[in-house]
Coordinates of N, CA and C in Angstrom, one line a residue:
Q1 N -27.9 105.0 -109.4 CA -29.2 105.7 -109.8 C -29.0 107.2 -109.8
P2 N -29.5 107.9 -110.8 CA -29.4 109.4 -110.8 C -30.2 110.0 -109.6
S3 N -29.7 111.1 -109.2 CA -30.3 111.8 -108.1 C -31.7 112.2 -108.4
P4 N -32.7 112.1 -107.5 CA -34.1 112.4 -107.8 C -34.2 113.9 -108.0
V5 N -35.1 114.3 -108.8 CA -35.5 115.7 -109.0 C -36.3 116.2 -107.9
V6 N -37.2 115.4 -107.3 CA -38.0 115.8 -106.2 C -37.9 114.7 -105.2
T7 N -37.8 115.0 -103.9 CA -37.8 114.1 -102.8 C -38.9 114.4 -101.8
F8 N -39.7 113.4 -101.5 CA -40.7 113.5 -100.5 C -40.2 112.9 -99.2
Y9 N -40.4 113.6 -98.1 CA -40.0 113.1 -96.7 C -41.3 112.8 -95.9
Q10 N -41.5 111.5 -95.6 CA -42.7 111.2 -94.8 C -42.4 111.5 -93.3
A11 N -43.2 112.4 -92.8 CA -43.1 112.8 -91.4 C -44.2 112.2 -90.6
V12 N -45.4 112.2 -91.0 CA -46.5 111.5 -90.3 C -46.4 110.0 -90.4
P13 N -46.3 109.3 -89.3 CA -46.1 107.8 -89.4 C -47.3 107.2 -90.0
G14 N -47.0 106.3 -90.9 CA -48.1 105.5 -91.6 C -48.8 106.2 -92.7
C15 N -48.4 107.5 -93.0 CA -49.1 108.1 -94.1 C -48.7 107.5 -95.4
R16 N -49.6 107.5 -96.3 CA -49.4 106.8 -97.6 C -48.3 107.6 -98.4
A17 N -47.4 106.8 -99.0 CA -46.3 107.4 -99.8 C -46.9 107.9 -101.1
P18 N -46.3 108.9 -101.7 CA -46.7 109.4 -103.0 C -46.4 108.2 -104.0
I19 N -47.2 108.3 -105.1 CA -46.9 107.3 -106.2 C -46.9 108.1 -107.5
R20 N -46.3 107.4 -108.5 CA -46.3 108.1 -109.9 C -47.7 108.2 -110.3
A21 N -48.0 109.4 -110.9 CA -49.4 109.6 -111.4 C -49.6 108.6 -112.6
D22 N -50.9 108.3 -112.8 CA -51.3 107.2 -113.7 C -51.9 107.7 -115.0
S23 N -51.4 107.2 -116.1 CA -51.9 107.6 -117.4 C -53.4 107.2 -117.6
S24 N -53.9 106.2 -116.9 CA -55.3 105.8 -117.0 C -56.1 106.5 -115.9
V25 N -55.5 107.4 -115.2 CA -56.2 108.1 -114.1 C -56.9 107.2 -113.2
L26 N -56.1 106.2 -112.7 CA -56.6 105.2 -111.8 C -57.8 104.4 -112.4
G27 N -57.7 104.1 -113.7 CA -58.7 103.3 -114.3 C -60.0 104.0 -114.7
T28 N -60.0 105.3 -114.5 CA -61.3 106.0 -114.7 C -61.4 106.5 -116.2
L29 N -60.4 106.4 -117.0 CA -60.5 106.8 -118.4 C -61.3 105.7 -119.2
P30 N -62.1 106.1 -120.2 CA -62.6 105.1 -121.1 C -61.5 104.4 -121.8
S31 N -61.7 103.1 -122.1 CA -60.7 102.3 -122.7 C -60.2 102.9 -124.0
R32 N -61.1 103.5 -124.8 CA -60.7 104.1 -126.1 C -59.8 105.3 -125.8
G33 N -60.2 106.1 -124.8 CA -59.4 107.3 -124.4 C -58.0 106.9 -124.0
F34 N -57.9 105.8 -123.2 CA -56.6 105.3 -122.7 C -55.7 104.9 -123.8
Q35 N -56.3 104.3 -124.9 CA -55.5 103.8 -126.0 C -55.1 104.9 -126.9
Y36 N -56.0 105.9 -127.2 CA -55.7 106.8 -128.3 C -55.5 108.3 -127.9
W37 N -56.0 108.7 -126.7 CA -55.9 110.1 -126.3 C -54.5 110.4 -125.7
Q38 N -53.5 110.5 -126.5 CA -52.2 110.6 -126.0 C -51.9 111.9 -125.2
A39 N -52.5 113.0 -125.6 CA -52.3 114.3 -124.9 C -52.9 114.1 -123.5
L40 N -54.0 113.5 -123.3 CA -54.7 113.3 -122.0 C -53.8 112.4 -121.2
R41 N -53.3 111.3 -121.8 CA -52.5 110.4 -121.0 C -51.2 111.0 -120.5
A42 N -50.6 111.9 -121.4 CA -49.4 112.5 -120.9 C -49.6 113.5 -119.8
A43 N -50.7 114.3 -119.8 CA -51.0 115.2 -118.7 C -51.3 114.4 -117.5
S44 N -52.1 113.3 -117.6 CA -52.5 112.5 -116.4 C -51.3 111.9 -115.7
S45 N -50.3 111.5 -116.4 CA -49.2 110.8 -115.8 C -48.0 111.7 -115.4
F46 N -48.1 113.0 -115.6 CA -47.1 113.9 -115.3 C -47.0 114.2 -113.8
G47 N -46.0 113.7 -113.1 CA -45.9 114.0 -111.7 C -46.2 112.8 -110.8
W48 N -46.7 113.1 -109.6 CA -46.9 112.1 -108.6 C -48.2 112.4 -107.9
Y49 N -49.0 111.4 -107.5 CA -50.2 111.5 -106.7 C -49.7 111.6 -105.2
V50 N -50.4 112.5 -104.5 CA -50.2 112.6 -103.0 C -51.5 112.5 -102.4
F51 N -51.6 111.7 -101.3 CA -52.8 111.3 -100.6 C -52.9 112.0 -99.2
P52 N -54.1 112.2 -98.7 CA -54.3 112.7 -97.3 C -53.6 111.7 -96.4
P53 N -53.0 112.3 -95.3 CA -52.3 111.4 -94.3 C -53.3 110.6 -93.5
N54 N -54.5 110.9 -93.5 CA -55.5 110.1 -92.7 C -56.9 110.4 -93.3
D55 N -57.8 109.5 -93.0 CA -59.2 109.7 -93.3 C -59.8 110.8 -92.4
F56 N -60.4 111.8 -92.9 CA -61.0 112.8 -92.0 C -62.1 113.5 -92.8
T57 N -62.9 114.2 -92.0 CA -64.1 114.8 -92.6 C -64.3 116.3 -92.1
L58 N -64.6 117.2 -93.0 CA -64.9 118.6 -92.7 C -66.4 118.9 -92.9
Q59 N -66.9 119.8 -92.1 CA -68.2 120.3 -92.4 C -68.2 121.8 -92.1
W60 N -68.9 122.6 -93.0 CA -68.9 124.0 -92.9 C -70.3 124.5 -93.0
D61 N -70.7 125.4 -92.1 CA -72.0 126.0 -92.1 C -72.1 127.4 -92.7
G62 N -71.0 127.8 -93.4 CA -71.0 129.1 -94.0 C -70.2 130.1 -93.1
A63 N -70.0 129.7 -91.8 CA -69.3 130.6 -90.9 C -68.2 129.8 -90.2
E64 N -68.6 128.7 -89.5 CA -67.6 127.9 -88.7 C -67.4 126.5 -89.4
I65 N -66.2 126.0 -89.2 CA -65.9 124.7 -89.7 C -65.7 123.7 -88.5
I66 N -66.2 122.5 -88.6 CA -65.9 121.5 -87.7 C -65.3 120.3 -88.4
W67 N -64.6 119.4 -87.6 CA -63.9 118.3 -88.3 C -63.9 117.1 -87.4
T68 N -63.7 116.0 -88.0 CA -63.5 114.7 -87.2 C -62.6 113.9 -88.1
Y69 N -62.2 112.7 -87.5 CA -61.2 111.9 -88.2 C -61.4 110.5 -87.8
R70 N -60.8 109.6 -88.6 CA -60.9 108.2 -88.3 C -60.4 107.8 -86.9
G71 N -61.3 107.3 -86.1 CA -60.9 106.9 -84.7 C -61.4 108.0 -83.7
A72 N -61.8 109.1 -84.1 CA -62.3 110.2 -83.2 C -63.7 109.8 -82.7
K73 N -64.0 110.3 -81.5 CA -65.3 110.0 -80.9 C -66.3 111.2 -81.0
A74 N -65.9 112.3 -81.6 CA -66.8 113.4 -81.7 C -66.3 114.3 -82.9
W75 N -67.1 115.4 -83.1 CA -66.7 116.5 -84.0 C -66.1 117.6 -83.2
Y76 N -65.1 118.3 -83.8 CA -64.4 119.3 -83.0 C -64.4 120.6 -83.9
P77 N -64.5 121.8 -83.2 CA -64.3 123.1 -83.9 C -62.9 123.1 -84.5
L78 N -62.8 123.7 -85.7 CA -61.5 123.7 -86.4 C -61.0 125.2 -86.4
Q79 N -59.8 125.3 -85.7 CA -59.0 126.5 -85.8 C -57.7 126.2 -86.4
S80 N -56.8 125.6 -85.6 CA -55.6 125.1 -86.0 C -55.2 123.9 -85.2
V81 N -55.1 122.7 -85.8 CA -54.9 121.5 -85.0 C -53.7 120.7 -85.6
Q82 N -53.0 120.0 -84.7 CA -52.0 119.0 -85.0 C -52.6 117.7 -85.5
F83 N -51.8 117.0 -86.3 CA -52.2 115.6 -86.7 C -52.2 114.9 -85.3
P84 N -53.2 114.0 -85.1 CA -53.3 113.3 -83.8 C -52.1 112.6 -83.4
G85 N -51.5 113.0 -82.3 CA -50.3 112.3 -81.8 C -49.0 112.8 -82.4
F86 N -49.1 113.7 -83.3 CA -47.8 114.0 -84.1 C -46.9 114.9 -83.3
Q87 N -47.4 115.8 -82.5 CA -46.5 116.8 -81.8 C -45.5 116.0 -81.0
A88 N -45.9 115.0 -80.2 CA -44.9 114.3 -79.4 C -43.9 113.6 -80.3
R89 N -44.4 113.0 -81.4 CA -43.4 112.3 -82.2 C -42.4 113.2 -82.9
F90 N -42.9 114.4 -83.3 CA -42.0 115.4 -83.9 C -40.9 115.8 -82.9
D91 N -41.3 116.1 -81.6 CA -40.4 116.5 -80.6 C -39.4 115.4 -80.3
R92 N -39.7 114.2 -80.4 CA -38.8 113.1 -80.2 C -37.7 113.0 -81.3
A93 N -38.2 113.3 -82.5 CA -37.3 113.1 -83.7 C -36.5 114.3 -84.0
A94 N -37.0 115.5 -83.8 CA -36.4 116.8 -84.2 C -35.2 117.2 -83.3
P95 N -34.3 117.9 -83.8 CA -33.2 118.4 -82.9 C -33.9 119.3 -81.8
K96 N -33.2 119.4 -80.7 CA -33.8 120.1 -79.5 C -34.2 121.5 -79.8
R97 N -33.5 122.2 -80.6 CA -33.8 123.6 -80.9 C -35.1 123.7 -81.8
L98 N -35.5 122.6 -82.4 CA -36.7 122.7 -83.2 C -38.0 122.1 -82.6
R99 N -37.8 121.6 -81.4 CA -39.0 121.0 -80.7 C -40.0 122.1 -80.4
G100 N -41.3 121.7 -80.6 CA -42.4 122.6 -80.4 C -42.8 123.3 -81.7
F101 N -42.1 123.0 -82.8 CA -42.4 123.7 -84.1 C -43.0 122.7 -85.1
A102 N -43.7 121.7 -84.7 CA -44.3 120.8 -85.6 C -45.4 121.6 -86.5
P103 N -45.4 121.2 -87.8 CA -46.4 121.9 -88.6 C -47.8 121.5 -88.2
P104 N -48.8 122.4 -88.3 CA -50.2 121.9 -88.1 C -50.7 121.1 -89.2
F105 N -51.7 120.3 -88.9 CA -52.3 119.4 -89.9 C -53.4 120.2 -90.6
L106 N -54.3 120.8 -89.9 CA -55.4 121.6 -90.5 C -55.5 123.0 -89.9
T107 N -55.7 124.0 -90.7 CA -55.8 125.3 -90.2 C -56.9 126.0 -90.9
A108 N -57.9 126.6 -90.2 CA -58.9 127.4 -90.8 C -58.4 128.8 -90.9
V109 N -58.1 129.3 -92.1 CA -57.6 130.6 -92.3 C -58.7 131.6 -92.2
P110 N -58.4 132.9 -92.1 CA -59.4 134.0 -91.9 C -60.5 134.0 -93.0
E111 N -60.1 133.7 -94.2 CA -61.1 133.8 -95.3 C -62.1 132.7 -95.1
P112 N -63.4 133.0 -95.3 CA -64.5 132.0 -95.0 C -64.3 130.8 -95.9
G113 N -64.4 129.6 -95.2 CA -64.5 128.3 -95.9 C -63.1 127.8 -96.5
I114 N -62.0 128.5 -96.2 CA -60.7 128.1 -96.7 C -59.9 127.4 -95.6
V115 N -59.4 126.2 -95.9 CA -58.6 125.4 -95.0 C -57.2 125.1 -95.6
Q116 N -56.2 125.3 -94.8 CA -54.9 124.9 -95.2 C -54.6 123.5 -94.6
L117 N -54.2 122.6 -95.5 CA -54.1 121.2 -95.2 C -52.6 120.7 -95.4
W118 N -52.1 120.1 -94.4 CA -50.8 119.5 -94.6 C -50.9 118.0 -94.9
T119 N -50.1 117.6 -95.9 CA -50.2 116.2 -96.4 C -49.4 115.2 -95.5
G120 N -48.7 115.7 -94.5 CA -47.9 114.8 -93.7 C -46.5 114.6 -94.3
L121 N -46.2 115.3 -95.4 CA -44.9 115.2 -96.1 C -44.2 116.5 -96.0
M122 N -42.8 116.3 -96.0 CA -41.9 117.5 -96.3 C -41.5 117.2 -97.8
I123 N -41.0 118.3 -98.4 CA -40.6 118.2 -99.8 C -39.4 119.1 -100.1
G124 N -38.5 118.5 -100.9 CA -37.4 119.3 -101.4 C -37.1 118.9 -102.9
S125 N -36.3 119.6 -103.6 CA -36.0 119.3 -105.0 C -34.6 119.7 -105.3
A126 N -34.2 119.2 -106.5 CA -32.8 119.5 -107.0 C -32.8 121.0 -107.4
E127 N -31.5 121.5 -107.5 CA -31.3 122.9 -107.8 C -32.0 123.3 -109.1
D128 N -32.7 124.5 -109.0 CA -33.4 125.1 -110.2 C -34.7 124.3 -110.5
W129 N -35.2 123.4 -109.7 CA -36.4 122.7 -109.9 C -37.4 123.1 -108.8
S130 N -38.6 123.4 -109.3 CA -39.8 123.7 -108.4 C -40.8 122.7 -108.6
V131 N -41.9 122.8 -107.8 CA -43.1 121.9 -108.0 C -44.3 122.7 -108.1
L132 N -45.2 122.2 -109.0 CA -46.6 122.7 -109.2 C -47.4 121.8 -108.3
V133 N -48.2 122.3 -107.4 CA -49.1 121.6 -106.5 C -50.5 121.9 -107.0
R134 N -51.2 120.9 -107.4 CA -52.5 121.1 -108.1 C -53.4 119.9 -107.9
P135 N -54.7 120.0 -108.2 CA -55.6 118.9 -108.2 C -55.1 117.8 -109.2
P136 N -55.5 116.5 -108.9 CA -55.1 115.5 -109.8 C -55.7 115.7 -111.2
A137 N -54.8 115.6 -112.2 CA -55.3 115.9 -113.6 C -56.3 114.9 -114.1
N138 N -57.4 115.3 -114.6 CA -58.4 114.5 -115.3 C -59.1 113.5 -114.3
L139 N -58.9 113.6 -113.0 CA -59.6 112.8 -112.1 C -60.9 113.5 -111.7
P140 N -62.1 112.9 -111.9 CA -63.3 113.6 -111.5 C -63.2 114.2 -110.1
R141 N -63.6 115.5 -109.9 CA -63.4 116.2 -108.7 C -64.7 116.1 -107.8
N142 N -64.4 116.2 -106.5 CA -65.5 116.3 -105.5 C -66.1 117.7 -105.6
L143 N -67.4 117.8 -105.9 CA -68.0 119.1 -106.1 C -68.2 119.8 -104.8
A144 N -67.9 119.2 -103.7 CA -68.1 119.9 -102.4 C -66.9 120.8 -102.0
F145 N -65.7 120.7 -102.7 CA -64.6 121.5 -102.4 C -63.8 121.7 -103.6
D146 N -62.9 122.7 -103.6 CA -62.0 123.0 -104.7 C -60.6 123.2 -104.1
L147 N -59.6 123.0 -104.9 CA -58.2 123.1 -104.5 C -57.6 124.3 -105.2
Y148 N -56.8 125.1 -104.5 CA -56.0 126.1 -105.2 C -54.7 125.4 -105.7
E149 N -54.1 126.0 -106.8 CA -52.9 125.6 -107.3 C -51.8 126.5 -106.9
G150 N -50.6 126.0 -106.8 CA -49.4 126.9 -106.4 C -48.1 126.3 -106.9
I151 N -47.2 127.2 -107.2 CA -45.8 126.8 -107.5 C -44.9 127.1 -106.4
V152 N -44.1 126.1 -105.9 CA -43.2 126.3 -104.8 C -41.8 126.0 -105.2
E153 N -40.9 126.9 -104.9 CA -39.5 126.8 -105.3 C -38.8 125.9 -104.2
T154 N -39.0 124.6 -104.3 CA -38.6 123.7 -103.2 C -37.1 123.4 -103.2
D155 N -36.4 123.9 -104.2 CA -34.9 123.8 -104.1 C -34.4 124.8 -103.1
R156 N -35.1 125.9 -102.8 CA -34.7 126.9 -101.9 C -35.5 126.9 -100.6
W157 N -36.7 126.3 -100.7 CA -37.6 126.3 -99.6 C -37.9 124.9 -99.2
F158 N -37.4 124.4 -98.1 CA -37.6 123.0 -97.7 C -38.6 123.1 -96.5
G159 N -39.7 122.4 -96.6 CA -40.7 122.4 -95.6 C -41.9 121.5 -95.8
P160 N -43.0 121.7 -95.1 CA -44.1 120.9 -95.3 C -44.8 121.1 -96.6
L161 N -45.3 120.0 -97.2 CA -46.1 120.1 -98.4 C -47.5 120.4 -98.1
F162 N -47.9 121.7 -98.2 CA -49.3 122.1 -97.9 C -50.1 122.3 -99.1
T163 N -51.4 122.3 -99.0 CA -52.3 122.8 -100.0 C -53.4 123.6 -99.3
N164 N -54.1 124.5 -100.1 CA -55.2 125.2 -99.6 C -56.4 124.8 -100.3
L165 N -57.5 124.5 -99.6 CA -58.7 124.1 -100.2 C -59.9 125.0 -99.8
R166 N -60.8 125.1 -100.7 CA -62.0 126.0 -100.5 C -63.2 125.1 -100.4
L167 N -63.9 125.2 -99.3 CA -65.1 124.4 -99.1 C -66.2 125.1 -99.9
I168 N -67.0 124.4 -100.6 CA -68.1 125.0 -101.4 C -69.4 124.7 -100.8
K169 N -69.7 123.4 -100.5 CA -71.0 123.0 -100.0 C -71.1 123.3 -98.5
T170 N -72.2 123.7 -98.0 CA -72.4 123.9 -96.6 C -73.3 122.8 -96.0
D171 N -73.1 122.6 -94.7 CA -74.0 121.7 -93.9 C -74.1 120.3 -94.4
V172 N -73.0 119.8 -95.1 CA -72.9 118.4 -95.5 C -71.4 118.0 -95.1
P173 N -71.3 116.7 -94.6 CA -69.9 116.2 -94.4 C -69.1 116.1 -95.7
I174 N -67.9 116.5 -95.7 CA -67.0 116.4 -96.8 C -65.9 115.5 -96.4
H175 N -65.9 114.3 -97.0 CA -64.9 113.3 -96.6 C -63.7 113.2 -97.5
F176 N -62.5 113.1 -96.8 CA -61.3 112.9 -97.5 C -60.7 111.6 -97.1
S177 N -60.3 110.8 -98.1 CA -59.9 109.4 -97.9 C -58.5 109.2 -98.4
T178 N -57.8 108.3 -97.6 CA -56.4 108.0 -98.0 C -56.4 107.1 -99.3
E179 N -57.6 106.6 -99.7 CA -57.6 105.8 -101.0 C -57.7 106.7 -102.2
T180 N -57.9 108.0 -102.1 CA -58.1 108.8 -103.2 C -57.1 109.9 -103.3
P181 N -56.3 110.1 -104.4 CA -55.3 111.2 -104.4 C -56.0 112.5 -104.1
L182 N -55.3 113.3 -103.3 CA -55.7 114.6 -103.0 C -55.1 115.6 -104.0
L183 N -53.8 115.4 -104.3 CA -53.0 116.3 -105.1 C -52.2 115.6 -106.2
Q184 N -51.8 116.4 -107.1 CA -50.8 116.0 -108.1 C -49.7 117.0 -108.0
V185 N -48.5 116.5 -107.8 CA -47.3 117.3 -107.7 C -46.5 117.1 -108.9
Q186 N -46.2 118.2 -109.6 CA -45.5 118.1 -110.9 C -44.2 118.9 -110.9
P187 N -43.1 118.3 -111.4 CA -41.8 119.1 -111.4 C -41.8 120.1 -112.5
L188 N -41.3 121.3 -112.2 CA -41.1 122.4 -113.1 C -39.7 122.9 -113.0
H189 N -39.0 123.0 -114.1 CA -37.7 123.7 -114.1 C -38.1 125.2 -114.0
R190 N -37.3 125.9 -113.3 CA -37.6 127.3 -113.0 C -37.7 128.1 -114.3
T191 N -36.9 127.7 -115.3 CA -36.9 128.5 -116.6 C -38.3 128.4 -117.3
T192 N -39.1 127.3 -117.0 CA -40.3 127.2 -117.8 C -41.4 128.1 -117.4
Y193 N -41.3 128.7 -116.2 CA -42.3 129.7 -115.8 C -41.7 131.0 -115.5
D194 N -40.5 131.3 -116.0 CA -39.9 132.6 -115.9 C -40.8 133.6 -116.7
D195 N -40.8 134.8 -116.2 CA -41.6 135.9 -116.9 C -41.1 136.0 -118.4
D196 N -39.8 135.9 -118.6 CA -39.3 136.0 -119.9 C -39.9 135.0 -120.9
V197 N -40.1 133.8 -120.4 CA -40.8 132.8 -121.2 C -42.2 133.1 -121.4
S198 N -43.0 133.5 -120.4 CA -44.4 133.7 -120.5 C -44.7 135.0 -121.3
N199 N -43.8 135.9 -121.3 CA -44.0 137.1 -122.0 C -43.6 137.0 -123.5
R200 N -43.0 135.9 -123.9 CA -42.6 135.7 -125.3 C -43.5 134.8 -125.9
F201 N -44.6 135.3 -126.4 CA -45.6 134.5 -127.2 C -46.1 135.3 -128.4
G202 N -46.6 134.6 -129.4 CA -47.0 135.3 -130.6 C -48.5 135.0 -130.9
V203 N -49.1 135.8 -131.6 CA -50.5 135.6 -132.0 C -50.6 136.0 -133.5
V204 N -51.0 135.1 -134.3 CA -51.3 135.4 -135.7 C -52.8 135.6 -135.9
A205 N -53.2 136.8 -136.1 CA -54.6 137.2 -135.9 C -55.5 136.9 -137.1
D206 N -55.0 136.4 -138.2 CA -55.8 136.2 -139.4 C -55.2 135.0 -140.2
M207 N -56.1 134.1 -140.6 CA -55.6 133.0 -141.4 C -54.8 133.4 -142.6
A208 N -55.1 134.5 -143.2 CA -54.4 135.0 -144.4 C -53.0 135.3 -144.1
A209 N -52.6 135.4 -142.9 CA -51.3 135.7 -142.5 C -50.5 134.5 -142.0
F210 N -51.2 133.3 -142.0 CA -50.4 132.1 -141.6 C -49.3 131.9 -142.6
P211 N -48.1 131.6 -142.1 CA -46.9 131.4 -142.9 C -47.0 130.0 -143.6
P212 N -46.3 129.9 -144.7 CA -46.3 128.6 -145.5 C -46.0 127.4 -144.6
D213 N -45.0 127.6 -143.6 CA -44.6 126.5 -142.8 C -45.8 126.0 -141.9
A214 N -46.6 126.9 -141.5 CA -47.8 126.5 -140.7 C -48.8 125.7 -141.5
W215 N -49.0 126.1 -142.7 CA -49.9 125.3 -143.6 C -49.3 123.9 -143.9
S216 N -48.0 123.9 -144.1 CA -47.3 122.6 -144.4 C -47.5 121.7 -143.2
R217 N -47.3 122.2 -142.0 CA -47.4 121.4 -140.8 C -48.9 120.9 -140.6
Y218 N -49.8 121.8 -140.9 CA -51.2 121.4 -140.8 C -51.5 120.3 -141.8
E219 N -51.0 120.4 -143.0 CA -51.2 119.3 -144.0 C -50.6 118.0 -143.5
E220 N -49.5 118.0 -142.9 CA -48.8 116.8 -142.4 C -49.6 116.1 -141.3
T221 N -50.1 117.0 -140.4 CA -50.7 116.4 -139.2 C -52.2 116.1 -139.3
I222 N -52.9 116.9 -140.1 CA -54.3 116.8 -140.2 C -54.8 116.2 -141.5
V223 N -54.3 116.8 -142.7 CA -54.9 116.5 -144.0 C -54.5 115.1 -144.5
K224 N -53.2 114.9 -144.5 CA -52.7 113.6 -145.1 C -53.2 112.4 -144.4
P225 N -53.3 112.3 -143.1 CA -53.8 111.1 -142.5 C -55.3 110.9 -142.9
N226 N -56.1 112.0 -143.1 CA -57.5 111.8 -143.4 C -57.6 111.4 -144.9
L227 N -56.6 111.7 -145.8 CA -56.7 111.3 -147.2 C -56.2 109.9 -147.4
A228 N -55.5 109.3 -146.4 CA -55.0 108.0 -146.6 C -56.1 107.0 -146.9
P229 N -55.8 105.9 -147.7 CA -56.8 104.9 -148.0 C -57.3 104.3 -146.7
V230 N -56.4 104.0 -145.8 CA -56.8 103.5 -144.5 C -56.4 104.5 -143.5
H231 N -57.4 105.1 -142.8 CA -57.2 106.1 -141.8 C -57.0 105.5 -140.4
P232 N -55.8 105.3 -139.9 CA -55.7 104.6 -138.6 C -56.2 105.5 -137.5
I233 N -56.7 104.9 -136.5 CA -57.1 105.7 -135.3 C -55.9 105.9 -134.4
G234 N -55.9 107.1 -133.8 CA -54.8 107.4 -132.8 C -53.5 107.7 -133.5
T235 N -53.5 108.4 -134.6 CA -52.2 108.7 -135.3 C -51.3 109.5 -134.4
Y236 N -51.8 110.5 -133.7 CA -51.0 111.3 -132.8 C -50.3 110.5 -131.7
A237 N -51.1 109.6 -131.1 CA -50.5 108.7 -130.1 C -49.4 107.9 -130.6
S238 N -49.6 107.3 -131.8 CA -48.6 106.5 -132.4 C -47.3 107.3 -132.7
W239 N -47.6 108.5 -133.2 CA -46.4 109.4 -133.6 C -45.6 109.7 -132.4
V240 N -46.3 110.1 -131.3 CA -45.5 110.5 -130.0 C -44.7 109.3 -129.6
R241 N -45.3 108.1 -129.6 CA -44.6 106.9 -129.1 C -43.4 106.6 -130.0
R242 N -43.6 106.7 -131.3 CA -42.4 106.4 -132.2 C -41.3 107.5 -132.0
R243 N -41.8 108.7 -131.8 CA -40.8 109.8 -131.6 C -40.0 109.6 -130.3
R244 N -40.6 109.1 -129.3 CA -39.9 108.9 -128.0 C -38.9 107.7 -128.2
R245 N -39.2 106.8 -129.1 CA -38.2 105.7 -129.4 C -37.2 106.1 -130.4
G246 N -37.3 107.4 -130.9 CA -36.3 107.9 -131.9 C -36.5 107.4 -133.3
G247 N -37.7 107.0 -133.6 CA -38.0 106.4 -134.9 C -39.0 107.2 -135.7
C248 N -39.2 108.5 -135.3 CA -40.2 109.3 -136.1 C -39.6 110.6 -136.5
P249 N -39.7 111.0 -137.7 CA -39.2 112.3 -138.2 C -40.0 113.4 -137.5
E250 N -39.5 114.6 -137.6 CA -40.0 115.8 -136.9 C -41.5 116.0 -137.3
H251 N -41.8 116.0 -138.6 CA -43.1 116.4 -139.0 C -43.9 115.2 -139.6
T252 N -43.7 114.0 -139.1 CA -44.4 112.9 -139.6 C -45.6 112.6 -138.7
A253 N -46.8 112.4 -139.2 CA -48.0 112.1 -138.4 C -48.3 110.6 -138.5

């Protein structure tokens, strides 16, 4: 088997393993969208779903955050806490020189309403590969919180897979479940987000300046399919699938 581009290391016992992201977004896409919206399917299935390591709940009053978790008997003020029972397990498994350095599970950072959350996973990647850590693509979001996105150079930085979330609603319990993906982790080759790539883009500011090649491509992808006696649905999806199989010319729709 080829070496993996990204490797997840499960540290918290019993935490749910990542899974390949799903082109149907866990069955939430309309059936017509799943069949024909190829661009949406491709974005949805790019990368892996990562889940919370345990069911837990946060509540924010605008100043202080409290939390509880499955099996707890009370609510607790949140500053920085270990995953329940994890410190002892970490110290048993880690080399002696690293004992006492278990990553925290939840940390309330100084900025109001922002929590750093550890997924229970460590992460590493092949040389020159990084990861984009983001909310699950096209999955309806919980309106009580939002997630920040970040790119981590995990070929050089091996450590806990964290995310930062911003609580939005106050005075209501915000529940996180192991049944619902929390994150989508997507592989990025370092060259794809290099400044040299991002700085090299063009803008054609007037249709009169569109080159002939652009109009020819527009004709192939938009006009000809609509002039066909039978206009099939989902021509782009069919074209992408044929192209992946090596049976579609460059500009055929």
